[in-house]
XYZ file of C-alpha atoms in Angstrom:
175
model
C 125.967 96.123 153.091
C 125.683 95.243 149.401
C 128.298 92.529 149.890
C 126.250 91.021 152.736
C 123.105 91.092 150.584
C 124.885 89.415 147.689
C 126.278 86.728 150.003
C 122.822 86.191 151.494
C 121.240 85.825 148.047
C 124.096 83.581 146.939
C 123.558 81.389 150.016
C 119.811 81.146 149.368
C 120.456 80.304 145.730
C 122.998 77.646 146.689
C 120.565 76.120 149.204
C 117.751 76.121 146.666
C 119.931 74.487 144.009
C 121.183 71.896 146.528
C 117.561 71.112 147.371
C 116.703 70.917 143.665
C 119.548 68.449 143.058
C 118.330 66.360 145.998
C 114.790 66.408 144.602
C 116.129 65.389 141.198
C 117.869 62.436 142.824
C 114.606 61.463 144.554
C 112.700 61.654 141.251
C 115.266 59.526 139.452
C 115.353 56.907 142.215
C 111.559 56.960 142.688
C 110.034 57.370 139.190
C 106.515 57.150 140.576
C 106.833 60.740 141.807
C 105.029 63.276 139.613
C 107.326 64.615 136.897
C 105.715 68.028 136.960
C 107.565 68.683 140.241
C 110.823 68.184 138.384
C 109.757 70.614 135.679
C 108.538 73.087 138.288
C 111.844 73.042 140.173
C 113.866 73.401 136.991
C 111.719 76.325 135.856
C 111.956 78.108 139.221
C 115.716 77.490 139.354
C 116.221 79.000 135.903
C 114.148 82.070 136.755
C 115.903 82.503 140.088
C 119.353 82.147 138.532
C 118.466 84.624 135.795
C 117.082 87.123 138.315
C 120.103 86.876 140.625
C 122.509 87.050 137.682
C 120.706 90.188 136.496
C 121.113 91.739 139.941
C 124.776 90.789 140.280
C 125.806 91.713 136.738
C 123.343 94.351 135.507
C 123.725 95.986 132.128
C 122.687 99.236 133.749
C 123.354 100.160 137.352
C 121.932 98.123 140.233
C 119.534 100.904 141.217
C 118.215 101.186 137.653
C 117.731 97.411 137.453
C 115.854 97.284 140.772
C 113.594 100.200 139.826
C 112.882 98.698 136.403
C 112.064 95.320 137.971
C 109.838 96.964 140.575
C 107.820 98.835 137.943
C 107.603 95.782 135.689
C 105.896 93.883 138.515
C 103.774 96.873 139.567
C 102.348 97.132 136.043
C 101.011 93.580 136.404
C 98.701 94.527 139.286
C 95.136 94.739 137.868
C 94.338 98.149 139.409
C 97.587 99.626 138.110
C 97.030 98.012 134.708
C 93.557 99.617 134.500
C 94.918 103.028 135.524
C 97.647 102.835 132.868
C 95.072 101.840 130.226
C 92.822 104.740 131.262
C 95.643 107.291 131.110
C 96.879 105.880 127.804
C 93.351 106.233 126.400
C 93.217 109.874 127.534
C 96.568 110.655 125.884
C 95.521 108.948 122.644
C 92.254 110.957 122.599
C 94.215 114.178 123.127
C 96.636 113.253 120.339
C 93.781 112.354 118.009
C 92.068 115.657 118.752
C 95.327 117.547 118.266
C 96.077 115.880 114.933
C 92.582 115.804 113.471
C 91.435 119.251 114.522
C 93.007 122.554 113.768
C 92.118 126.173 114.260
C 92.969 127.077 110.701
C 90.901 127.629 107.628
C 88.366 124.950 106.713
C 89.654 123.236 103.596
C 87.815 119.994 104.155
C 89.013 116.707 105.557
C 89.822 113.685 103.464
C 89.495 110.415 105.349
C 89.713 108.286 102.210
C 90.952 108.580 98.651
C 88.382 110.499 96.562
C 86.507 108.386 93.971
C 87.217 110.997 91.295
C 90.445 112.887 90.823
C 90.702 116.276 92.485
C 92.126 118.844 90.050
C 95.739 119.803 90.730
C 94.813 123.460 91.064
C 92.272 122.695 93.800
C 94.763 120.558 95.735
C 97.459 123.223 95.462
C 95.013 125.975 96.486
C 94.040 124.048 99.663
C 97.687 123.348 100.468
C 98.579 127.014 99.911
C 95.734 128.097 102.225
C 96.984 125.760 104.966
C 100.591 126.820 104.432
C 99.765 130.502 104.659
C 97.900 129.913 107.904
C 100.756 127.869 109.431
C 103.455 130.184 108.075
C 102.236 133.010 110.280
C 102.624 130.807 113.351
C 106.254 129.828 112.934
C 107.505 133.060 111.399
C 105.852 134.956 114.248
C 107.660 132.762 116.776
C 104.571 131.031 118.205
C 105.931 127.529 117.590
C 108.770 126.339 119.770
C 111.316 123.686 118.897
C 109.574 122.038 115.962
C 110.234 124.349 113.040
C 113.291 126.431 112.318
C 112.761 128.996 109.616
C 115.987 129.578 107.698
C 114.511 132.080 105.261
C 113.078 131.710 101.767
C 116.449 130.976 100.169
C 116.999 127.965 102.444
C 113.403 126.821 101.861
C 113.946 126.875 98.088
C 117.184 124.889 98.443
C 115.412 122.269 100.581
C 112.502 122.049 98.129
C 114.888 121.613 95.179
C 116.862 118.944 97.084
C 113.661 117.121 97.924
C 112.548 117.312 94.288
C 115.842 115.774 93.125
C 115.541 112.764 95.428
C 111.750 112.424 95.573
C 111.669 108.927 94.096
C 114.666 107.446 95.917
C 114.552 105.140 98.888
C 117.467 105.507 101.322
C 116.547 102.179 102.945
C 117.198 100.367 99.663
C 120.137 102.142 98.074
C 120.725 99.300 95.630
C 117.399 99.915 93.853
């Protein structure tokens, strides 16, 4: 069945290209004909050839290519586009709420750099308060898949390693 479909598409493509060549001949012989038809036929031929080539020689499987193409066109429908935008907005609101709110101790929120320096001791005290609150969650097993507690000895090794390479940039190793 797939072979018949491919032959059918190949036949349609051949017929379209034969018609396009004929039209090209007409445009060359009769220059008074609008040139935008020539451009239109060339554009449609290129898109058609690219689409058929993608179906015949997909990078992924044929089913995957057809599904991807179907959804690409579905997302262009205005009602679907609005629904996607609405759902995306909901998810972003949930993420914003999740990131910006917490059930921990109130240590204040900084949305900009303070005009005056905050003393180191105050910064460390707030960080320690937050750490102590979060520590109970992952040591008690209430966090799944995001944090793996290897014990204090491993934590100290990681902290020391981080301290050693704090000012390096792995993206620019030559610096």
